[in-house]
């Protein structure tokens, strides 16, 4: 059985970043076509913006004496999104591999200050993460995501993270692709305000189905792009599926996905309250180890999460 302990050090906390795209759009006023931060990898000034973004979070890890997981800015660096923006397969391969190289440089720069820094290849859904318009079978998902997984394998990532996944067949396909390349993979589901996936599948069902189909393939599961109020009520009991969740990257906002899509302003929520809610989540999730944020969160949110966690 694959578990977080295969990659993460037991009983140690790993911080990760917040809402990369919302930070770039609303705090830095950078236009991201189709919410795609990977385009910044194509020019030196864009790479400098990304480096500065990550450095802020690494400084938090240094201050709080926590480990860190660096996620590549490649959530949408796959073929369908690349086609929309004008990147072909070769250019996407360069983006994915050069992103790993950039993060390796940051890893080296902070090696004396942060005990362990992992490089994670970030994979996003093929279509919209809130309302997928193109549903794939497991084998179709494996085939689609294999190119990006192969790029990350060549670049030598420590792990993969499939983020904002909204249905189980895509999750299974990504895990199968990762297994073929012998790469550890985390699957992060996103849920609606009722705590279930967009098609009504519960978190328990989703985790158990993926585990059964992949022989417990993911090293751990995570929940992202939803507020704790949306999913905390589902996290009760001592079943194995609860123990498989080791990461949370919550939204700052309580708004639904539809409301967030329609919003023209950033809802940063209440960073202190969010930190307190992460502490409460730790009481429900015995293996919670990875702490980060999603839409609307920034360094302030992660700092409060770190301060409140396990108090």
Tab-separated table of C-alpha atoms in Angstrom:
chain	number	residue	atom	x	y	z
A	1	UNK	CA	0.000	0.000	0.000
A	2	UNK	CA	1.273	3.460	-0.910
A	3	UNK	CA	1.166	5.981	1.943
A	4	UNK	CA	2.401	9.471	2.663
A	5	UNK	CA	5.229	7.928	4.685
A	6	UNK	CA	6.778	6.689	1.444
A	7	UNK	CA	7.646	10.301	0.597
A	8	UNK	CA	6.913	12.537	3.595
A	9	UNK	CA	8.833	12.132	6.806
A	10	UNK	CA	6.586	10.685	9.510
A	11	UNK	CA	5.039	13.152	11.957
A	12	UNK	CA	6.560	16.172	10.216
A	13	UNK	CA	4.610	19.084	8.775
A	14	UNK	CA	5.094	20.242	5.187
A	15	UNK	CA	3.980	23.693	4.163
A	16	UNK	CA	3.183	24.514	0.572
A	17	UNK	CA	2.058	27.672	-1.218
A	18	UNK	CA	-1.316	29.385	-1.489
A	19	UNK	CA	-3.360	30.521	-4.458
A	20	UNK	CA	-0.751	31.072	-7.151
A	21	UNK	CA	-3.074	32.185	-9.934
A	22	UNK	CA	-5.277	34.443	-7.795
A	23	UNK	CA	-2.170	36.026	-6.272
A	24	UNK	CA	-0.698	36.750	-9.693
A	25	UNK	CA	-3.969	38.112	-11.074
A	26	UNK	CA	-5.224	40.187	-8.155
A	27	UNK	CA	-2.037	41.142	-6.278
A	28	UNK	CA	0.365	41.503	-9.209
A	29	UNK	CA	-2.200	42.436	-11.899
A	30	UNK	CA	-0.744	39.890	-14.320
A	31	UNK	CA	-2.950	38.657	-17.113
A	32	UNK	CA	-3.016	34.856	-17.160
A	33	UNK	CA	-4.707	33.498	-20.287
A	34	UNK	CA	-7.149	30.779	-19.274
A	35	UNK	CA	-5.864	31.019	-15.686
A	36	UNK	CA	-2.564	29.520	-16.864
A	37	UNK	CA	0.430	30.566	-14.789
A	38	UNK	CA	2.790	28.380	-16.818
A	39	UNK	CA	3.032	31.099	-19.487
A	40	UNK	CA	5.330	33.035	-17.123
A	41	UNK	CA	7.956	30.339	-17.623
A	42	UNK	CA	8.436	31.536	-21.207
A	43	UNK	CA	10.282	34.762	-20.376
A	44	UNK	CA	12.838	35.804	-17.775
A	45	UNK	CA	10.735	38.509	-16.107
A	46	UNK	CA	7.899	36.022	-15.653
A	47	UNK	CA	10.266	33.496	-14.107
A	48	UNK	CA	11.520	36.168	-11.719
A	49	UNK	CA	7.945	36.857	-10.597
A	50	UNK	CA	7.449	33.148	-9.922
A	51	UNK	CA	10.729	32.854	-8.031
A	52	UNK	CA	9.805	35.801	-5.835
A	53	UNK	CA	6.409	34.219	-5.156
A	54	UNK	CA	7.946	30.930	-4.032
A	55	UNK	CA	10.676	32.643	-2.004
A	56	UNK	CA	8.043	34.292	0.183
A	57	UNK	CA	6.671	30.895	1.157
A	58	UNK	CA	10.103	29.340	1.623
A	59	UNK	CA	10.902	32.195	4.001
A	60	UNK	CA	7.798	31.181	5.985
A	61	UNK	CA	9.024	27.594	6.125
A	62	UNK	CA	12.406	28.835	7.314
A	63	UNK	CA	10.850	31.041	9.998
A	64	UNK	CA	8.541	28.304	11.265
A	65	UNK	CA	11.104	25.493	10.889
A	66	UNK	CA	8.847	23.437	8.626
A	67	UNK	CA	9.513	21.341	5.547
A	68	UNK	CA	8.157	22.499	2.209
A	69	UNK	CA	6.646	21.132	-0.999
A	70	UNK	CA	7.355	23.271	-4.062
A	71	UNK	CA	4.615	22.798	-6.685
A	72	UNK	CA	5.552	23.582	-10.272
A	73	UNK	CA	3.436	26.369	-11.867
A	74	UNK	CA	2.136	23.869	-14.423
A	75	UNK	CA	-1.459	23.222	-13.374
A	76	UNK	CA	-2.587	23.906	-16.939
A	77	UNK	CA	0.553	22.966	-18.867
A	78	UNK	CA	-1.125	20.088	-20.716
A	79	UNK	CA	-2.068	19.755	-24.359
A	80	UNK	CA	-5.661	21.049	-24.485
A	81	UNK	CA	-4.830	24.198	-22.523
A	82	UNK	CA	-1.593	24.583	-24.454
A	83	UNK	CA	-3.524	24.464	-27.722
A	84	UNK	CA	-5.801	27.264	-26.527
A	85	UNK	CA	-2.829	29.499	-25.736
A	86	UNK	CA	-0.603	28.490	-28.644
A	87	UNK	CA	1.883	26.034	-27.104
A	88	UNK	CA	2.671	22.828	-28.947
A	89	UNK	CA	3.831	19.563	-27.378
A	90	UNK	CA	7.522	20.421	-27.601
A	91	UNK	CA	6.988	23.828	-26.008
A	92	UNK	CA	4.926	22.315	-23.190
A	93	UNK	CA	7.692	19.800	-22.526
A	94	UNK	CA	10.158	22.673	-22.168
A	95	UNK	CA	7.776	24.512	-19.835
A	96	UNK	CA	7.276	21.489	-17.585
A	97	UNK	CA	10.938	20.519	-17.390
A	98	UNK	CA	12.249	24.068	-17.007
A	99	UNK	CA	9.788	24.650	-14.163
A	100	UNK	CA	11.394	21.759	-12.308
A	101	UNK	CA	14.851	23.194	-12.993
A	102	UNK	CA	13.766	26.568	-11.601
A	103	UNK	CA	12.435	24.984	-8.421
A	104	UNK	CA	15.581	22.886	-8.030
A	105	UNK	CA	17.549	26.129	-7.943
A	106	UNK	CA	15.305	27.429	-5.154
A	107	UNK	CA	15.627	24.114	-3.356
A	108	UNK	CA	19.401	24.448	-3.434
A	109	UNK	CA	19.313	28.071	-2.305
A	110	UNK	CA	17.266	27.186	0.797
A	111	UNK	CA	18.918	23.848	1.572
A	112	UNK	CA	20.687	25.239	4.653
A	113	UNK	CA	17.532	26.873	6.024
A	114	UNK	CA	14.721	24.369	5.368
A	115	UNK	CA	15.340	20.761	6.401
A	116	UNK	CA	13.535	19.139	3.468
A	117	UNK	CA	12.131	20.622	0.271
A	118	UNK	CA	10.321	18.354	-2.182
A	119	UNK	CA	9.716	19.198	-5.835
A	120	UNK	CA	6.219	18.242	-6.978
A	121	UNK	CA	5.071	18.199	-10.595
A	122	UNK	CA	1.664	19.865	-10.584
A	123	UNK	CA	-0.978	18.372	-12.884
A	124	UNK	CA	-4.403	19.894	-13.392
A	125	UNK	CA	-7.625	18.582	-14.917
A	126	UNK	CA	-8.040	18.327	-18.661
A	127	UNK	CA	-11.093	20.577	-18.672
A	128	UNK	CA	-12.624	22.977	-16.171
A	129	UNK	CA	-11.993	21.869	-12.610
A	130	UNK	CA	-15.376	23.073	-11.408
A	131	UNK	CA	-17.569	21.834	-14.255
A	132	UNK	CA	-15.705	19.326	-16.443
A	133	UNK	CA	-17.041	19.492	-19.970
A	134	UNK	CA	-15.030	16.588	-21.320
A	135	UNK	CA	-15.360	13.440	-19.239
A	136	UNK	CA	-12.790	10.760	-19.967
A	137	UNK	CA	-12.549	7.078	-19.226
A	138	UNK	CA	-9.655	5.945	-17.045
A	139	UNK	CA	-7.649	4.853	-20.079
A	140	UNK	CA	-8.342	8.115	-21.918
A	141	UNK	CA	-7.215	10.089	-18.866
A	142	UNK	CA	-4.065	8.000	-18.580
A	143	UNK	CA	-3.236	8.640	-22.229
A	144	UNK	CA	-3.983	12.366	-22.039
A	145	UNK	CA	-1.881	13.049	-18.934
A	146	UNK	CA	1.013	10.751	-19.875
A	147	UNK	CA	2.894	13.451	-21.803
A	148	UNK	CA	3.100	15.779	-18.816
A	149	UNK	CA	3.905	12.912	-16.448
A	150	UNK	CA	6.699	11.848	-18.808
A	151	UNK	CA	8.126	15.386	-18.807
A	152	UNK	CA	8.185	15.410	-15.016
A	153	UNK	CA	9.787	11.967	-14.937
A	154	UNK	CA	12.549	13.168	-17.246
A	155	UNK	CA	13.056	16.268	-15.106
A	156	UNK	CA	13.384	14.149	-11.959
A	157	UNK	CA	10.588	15.395	-9.697
A	158	UNK	CA	10.230	13.934	-6.219
A	159	UNK	CA	6.497	13.416	-6.654
A	160	UNK	CA	3.411	14.446	-8.613
A	161	UNK	CA	0.283	16.201	-7.410
A	162	UNK	CA	-2.963	16.052	-9.398
A	163	UNK	CA	-4.820	19.153	-8.272
A	164	UNK	CA	-8.494	20.181	-8.453
A	165	UNK	CA	-9.678	16.809	-9.750
A	166	UNK	CA	-13.471	16.553	-9.860
A	167	UNK	CA	-14.241	13.003	-10.988
A	168	UNK	CA	-12.744	9.625	-10.221
A	169	UNK	CA	-11.945	8.345	-13.733
A	170	UNK	CA	-9.547	11.226	-14.358
A	171	UNK	CA	-7.917	10.629	-10.981
A	172	UNK	CA	-7.469	6.936	-11.764
A	173	UNK	CA	-5.957	7.709	-15.174
A	174	UNK	CA	-3.406	10.092	-13.665
A	175	UNK	CA	-2.426	7.553	-11.014
A	176	UNK	CA	-1.979	4.852	-13.658
A	177	UNK	CA	0.247	7.173	-15.705
A	178	UNK	CA	2.297	7.953	-12.612
A	179	UNK	CA	2.659	4.276	-11.788
A	180	UNK	CA	4.009	3.515	-15.254
A	181	UNK	CA	6.738	6.089	-14.639
A	182	UNK	CA	7.271	4.894	-11.047
A	183	UNK	CA	6.493	8.333	-9.652
A	184	UNK	CA	4.759	8.892	-6.303
A	185	UNK	CA	1.490	10.792	-6.807
A	186	UNK	CA	-0.940	12.687	-4.616
A	187	UNK	CA	-4.545	13.088	-5.770
A	188	UNK	CA	-6.311	16.257	-4.639
A	189	UNK	CA	-10.072	16.367	-5.100
A	190	UNK	CA	-12.182	19.498	-5.192
A	191	UNK	CA	-15.712	19.451	-3.803
A	192	UNK	CA	-18.870	21.532	-3.931
A	193	UNK	CA	-20.459	23.316	-0.967
A	194	UNK	CA	-22.070	20.024	0.132
A	195	UNK	CA	-18.692	18.336	0.415
A	196	UNK	CA	-19.216	16.030	-2.559
A	197	UNK	CA	-17.657	16.009	-6.008
A	198	UNK	CA	-19.588	17.830	-8.715
A	199	UNK	CA	-21.249	14.591	-9.875
A	200	UNK	CA	-22.454	13.780	-6.356
A	201	UNK	CA	-19.709	11.289	-5.517
A	202	UNK	CA	-18.753	11.589	-1.852
A	203	UNK	CA	-15.145	12.012	-0.770
A	204	UNK	CA	-15.283	8.590	0.815
A	205	UNK	CA	-16.539	6.994	-2.395
A	206	UNK	CA	-13.976	8.833	-4.523
A	207	UNK	CA	-11.017	7.801	-2.381
A	208	UNK	CA	-12.160	4.213	-2.046
A	209	UNK	CA	-12.862	3.837	-5.780
A	210	UNK	CA	-9.443	5.229	-6.775
A	211	UNK	CA	-7.673	3.084	-4.196
A	212	UNK	CA	-9.444	-0.039	-5.386
A	213	UNK	CA	-8.726	0.670	-9.055
A	214	UNK	CA	-5.028	1.447	-8.507
A	215	UNK	CA	-4.123	-0.879	-5.627
A	216	UNK	CA	-3.899	2.068	-3.234
A	217	UNK	CA	-1.796	3.949	-5.763
A	218	UNK	CA	-1.773	7.526	-4.411
A	219	UNK	CA	0.737	8.179	-1.655
A	220	UNK	CA	-1.971	10.324	-0.055
A	221	UNK	CA	-5.041	12.345	-0.893
A	222	UNK	CA	-5.655	16.036	-0.495
A	223	UNK	CA	-8.639	18.400	-0.703
A	224	UNK	CA	-8.227	21.719	-2.485
A	225	UNK	CA	-10.210	24.628	-3.909
A	226	UNK	CA	-13.010	24.471	-1.343
A	227	UNK	CA	-13.566	26.163	2.015
A	228	UNK	CA	-13.345	23.999	5.171
A	229	UNK	CA	-17.032	24.692	5.835
A	230	UNK	CA	-17.807	22.877	2.576
A	231	UNK	CA	-16.179	19.561	3.457
A	232	UNK	CA	-15.433	19.314	7.192
A	233	UNK	CA	-18.793	17.685	7.976
A	234	UNK	CA	-17.846	14.731	5.780
A	235	UNK	CA	-14.663	14.071	7.740
A	236	UNK	CA	-15.956	11.975	10.603
A	237	UNK	CA	-15.096	8.477	11.716
A	238	UNK	CA	-11.974	6.373	11.873
A	239	UNK	CA	-12.314	4.578	8.544
A	240	UNK	CA	-9.249	3.976	6.386
A	241	UNK	CA	-10.310	6.580	3.836
A	242	UNK	CA	-10.067	9.314	6.478
A	243	UNK	CA	-6.510	8.251	7.214
A	244	UNK	CA	-5.621	8.523	3.525
A	245	UNK	CA	-6.136	12.316	3.548
A	246	UNK	CA	-2.835	14.001	4.405
A	247	UNK	CA	-3.179	17.449	2.807
A	248	UNK	CA	-5.504	20.461	2.719
A	249	UNK	CA	-5.279	23.431	0.374
A	250	UNK	CA	-8.488	25.281	1.141
A	251	UNK	CA	-9.990	28.392	-0.402
A	252	UNK	CA	-10.091	31.558	1.664
A	253	UNK	CA	-13.653	32.222	0.496
A	254	UNK	CA	-16.859	30.468	1.450
A	255	UNK	CA	-18.269	31.213	-2.002
A	256	UNK	CA	-19.360	28.372	-4.240
A	257	UNK	CA	-17.389	27.565	-7.368
A	258	UNK	CA	-20.064	29.258	-9.471
A	259	UNK	CA	-19.847	32.406	-7.356
A	260	UNK	CA	-16.051	32.426	-7.572
A	261	UNK	CA	-16.233	32.096	-11.356
A	262	UNK	CA	-18.510	35.146	-11.528
A	263	UNK	CA	-16.494	37.252	-9.076
A	264	UNK	CA	-14.420	40.147	-10.381
A	265	UNK	CA	-12.821	40.866	-6.999
A	266	UNK	CA	-10.697	38.748	-4.695
A	267	UNK	CA	-12.358	37.280	-1.604
A	268	UNK	CA	-9.513	36.780	0.860
A	269	UNK	CA	-11.807	35.600	3.636
A	270	UNK	CA	-10.490	35.723	7.204
A	271	UNK	CA	-6.888	34.451	7.465
A	272	UNK	CA	-7.004	34.059	11.261
A	273	UNK	CA	-10.269	32.122	11.131
A	274	UNK	CA	-8.892	29.926	8.352
A	275	UNK	CA	-5.874	29.102	10.504
A	276	UNK	CA	-8.185	28.117	13.341
A	277	UNK	CA	-10.191	25.904	11.012
A	278	UNK	CA	-7.054	24.057	9.925
A	279	UNK	CA	-6.355	23.325	13.578
A	280	UNK	CA	-9.878	21.904	13.865
A	281	UNK	CA	-9.321	19.824	10.717
A	282	UNK	CA	-6.242	18.281	12.323
A	283	UNK	CA	-8.545	16.801	14.965
A	284	UNK	CA	-10.595	15.111	12.223
A	285	UNK	CA	-7.679	14.017	10.013
A	286	UNK	CA	-5.088	12.062	12.007
A	287	UNK	CA	-2.577	12.031	9.157
A	288	UNK	CA	-2.861	15.685	8.106
A	289	UNK	CA	0.679	16.750	7.193
A	290	UNK	CA	0.558	19.064	4.141
A	291	UNK	CA	-0.751	22.588	4.723
A	292	UNK	CA	-1.333	25.104	1.957
A	293	UNK	CA	-4.013	27.211	0.340
A	294	UNK	CA	-5.907	27.701	-2.868
A	295	UNK	CA	-7.994	30.527	-4.353
A	296	UNK	CA	-7.666	33.803	-2.473
A	297	UNK	CA	-4.943	32.658	-0.080
A	298	UNK	CA	-1.471	34.139	0.189
A	299	UNK	CA	1.491	34.142	2.588
A	300	UNK	CA	-0.614	35.740	5.341
A	301	UNK	CA	-3.085	32.855	5.276
A	302	UNK	CA	-0.360	30.200	5.311
A	303	UNK	CA	1.381	31.961	8.187
A	304	UNK	CA	-1.810	31.873	10.283
A	305	UNK	CA	-2.429	28.253	9.316
A	306	UNK	CA	1.067	27.368	10.490
A	307	UNK	CA	0.655	29.343	13.731
A	308	UNK	CA	-2.640	27.701	14.671
A	309	UNK	CA	-1.920	24.162	13.556
A	310	UNK	CA	-1.530	21.759	16.511
A	311	UNK	CA	-1.839	24.546	19.070
